[in-house]
Structures are given as structure tokens and as C-alpha cells.
XYZ file of C-alpha atoms in Angstrom:
140
model
C -32.499 3.010 2.122
C -28.914 3.010 3.321
C -28.833 -0.779 3.061
C -28.496 -0.495 -0.717
C -26.262 2.569 -0.709
C -23.070 2.050 -2.681
C -20.042 2.033 -0.376
C -16.751 3.561 -1.426
C -13.380 2.311 -0.304
C -11.826 4.294 2.527
C -8.960 2.494 4.239
C -9.590 1.614 7.864
C -5.826 1.318 8.345
C -3.094 3.980 8.356
C -1.606 5.153 5.090
C 2.132 5.726 5.263
C 3.551 8.769 3.494
C 6.624 7.819 1.448
C 8.709 10.661 2.899
C 8.054 9.632 6.520
C 11.015 8.898 8.779
C 11.420 5.553 10.555
C 10.363 7.226 13.824
C 7.217 8.668 12.226
C 6.314 5.300 10.679
C 6.798 3.484 13.969
C 4.609 6.060 15.736
C 1.847 5.802 13.101
C 1.900 2.004 13.107
C 1.956 1.779 16.913
C -1.390 3.602 16.990
C -2.729 0.882 14.671
C -1.225 -2.211 16.336
C 1.926 -3.496 17.984
C 5.007 -2.948 15.811
C 7.758 -5.446 15.135
C 11.120 -4.420 13.695
C 12.494 -7.047 11.306
C 16.236 -6.690 10.762
C 16.633 -9.341 8.087
C 14.238 -8.184 5.430
C 13.626 -10.384 2.427
C 13.605 -7.282 0.217
C 16.771 -6.640 -1.755
C 18.529 -3.474 -0.602
C 16.242 -3.159 2.418
C 17.984 -2.599 5.764
C 14.982 -3.281 8.020
C 11.178 -3.371 8.091
C 8.451 -2.375 10.472
C 5.496 -4.751 10.543
C 2.111 -4.189 12.183
C -1.093 -6.164 11.834
C -4.546 -6.576 13.242
C -7.324 -9.089 12.489
C -7.900 -7.605 9.016
C -4.742 -5.868 7.768
C -0.977 -6.374 7.735
C 1.319 -3.446 6.913
C 5.030 -3.841 6.125
C 7.255 -0.798 5.642
C 10.764 -1.414 4.327
C 13.610 1.056 4.792
C 16.887 1.569 2.996
C 19.218 4.107 4.643
C 16.278 5.396 6.743
C 14.235 6.167 3.589
C 11.095 4.218 2.740
C 11.734 1.679 0.016
C 8.271 0.102 0.006
C 4.963 -0.116 1.850
C 2.864 -3.295 1.653
C -0.823 -3.249 2.540
C -2.382 -6.712 2.772
C -5.956 -6.186 3.863
C -9.150 -8.182 3.774
C -10.989 -4.869 3.477
C -12.729 -4.642 0.066
C -11.472 -8.048 -1.083
C -14.863 -9.797 -1.434
C -14.972 -9.537 -5.215
C -13.132 -8.069 -8.205
C -15.275 -4.928 -8.227
C -14.340 -4.093 -4.635
C -10.672 -4.873 -5.285
C -10.808 -2.483 -8.240
C -12.318 0.232 -6.020
C -9.478 -0.266 -3.532
C -6.880 -0.054 -6.314
C -8.552 3.069 -7.708
C -8.364 4.737 -4.293
C -4.601 4.099 -4.083
C -3.993 5.333 -7.637
C -5.821 8.574 -6.879
C -4.086 8.928 -3.514
C -0.621 8.587 -5.041
C -1.284 10.805 -8.043
C -3.793 11.136 -10.805
C -4.675 8.524 -13.391
C -2.975 10.693 -16.017
C 0.362 10.596 -14.137
C 0.596 6.810 -14.402
C 2.009 5.039 -17.423
C 0.092 2.244 -19.138
C -0.118 -0.611 -16.590
C 1.881 -3.792 -17.040
C -0.241 -6.888 -16.308
C 1.579 -10.163 -15.600
C -1.579 -12.189 -14.965
C -0.816 -12.271 -11.224
C 0.118 -8.634 -10.617
C -0.482 -5.291 -12.253
C 2.253 -2.634 -12.127
C 1.331 1.056 -12.284
C 4.415 3.286 -12.662
C 4.201 6.990 -11.834
C 7.417 8.611 -13.104
C 6.393 12.077 -11.892
C 6.143 10.953 -8.251
C 8.862 8.294 -8.594
C 6.779 5.363 -7.395
C 5.149 2.175 -8.575
C 1.920 0.674 -7.288
C 1.837 -3.109 -7.514
C -1.563 -4.759 -7.222
C -1.872 -8.493 -6.566
C -4.852 -9.859 -8.448
C -5.500 -12.920 -6.268
C -5.542 -11.571 -2.689
C -5.738 -7.851 -3.489
C -2.553 -6.661 -1.767
C -1.232 -3.233 -2.613
C 2.499 -2.480 -2.617
C 3.911 0.998 -3.065
C 7.532 1.010 -4.249
C 9.402 4.274 -3.832
C 12.000 5.026 -6.516
C 13.321 8.188 -4.866
C 16.489 6.392 -3.692
C 16.900 4.421 -6.916
């Protein structure tokens, strides 16, 4: 019975590659939803952001000197319980490297930080609402 079949997380929103240009990001996001350019980003060292959202997911992409600084994915998808949130986090870890590439996570009680020095990025996972943030350290 497919009713009891275990479902795996597959994002139903676009995933932004960290080497994408502002034009590429805007094009990708515009296929997902309308895109707003925010000039006064709240992120330190961020020149501007593109923001797109639908009924389930909000994506923010911050740029510094036309290079991606961060990508935020705030989605209700797979947020029903801790097990589903963990499956979502696992998908992102495997998408942005292998488990072995990541250092031991740092857990603050509200967020968990997964640093991948090989790929020069950090995945930040919010424990309460299940947001995923990818910080690029290529420019740092």
C-alpha cells in the first residue's frame, strides 16, 4: 500500500547553486514566484537580496559584490515533526557535500551549525521552525 510508504524529502522549491550569478538567481526564482529585490539587507556585508515566496516556502538570496553570500530556505515542507525536519536537514547536508566533509556540528539549542571547510560553506539549521540557511565562505 502506497499510503504507508515512507516518503523522502525532495524539495518542491528551487535550490540555488552558490556560484550562480544575480541574473541566474533572479531567473530561477522568477520561475518559482515573483521576485523582489531588497536593497537594504539586514545581513552584514550584504549589498542586496532577492526574495521570492509562495504559500509554503520563502527563499532569500543575499549578494555581496555579485557573489552569493547566503541562501535562506524557510519552508513548511517536511516541518510536521522532528523526524521530517531531520530528513530535510539530511538532504541539504548530502546535497552540499558528504557527511564526512562536515566538521562536528555546533548546537546552540536554537540552531545547529554544520561547517564544510572543503566546500567553504556552513549550513545553519533552525530547530524550531526548520529553516535552512547556506552561508558561502568563498568571499570571506
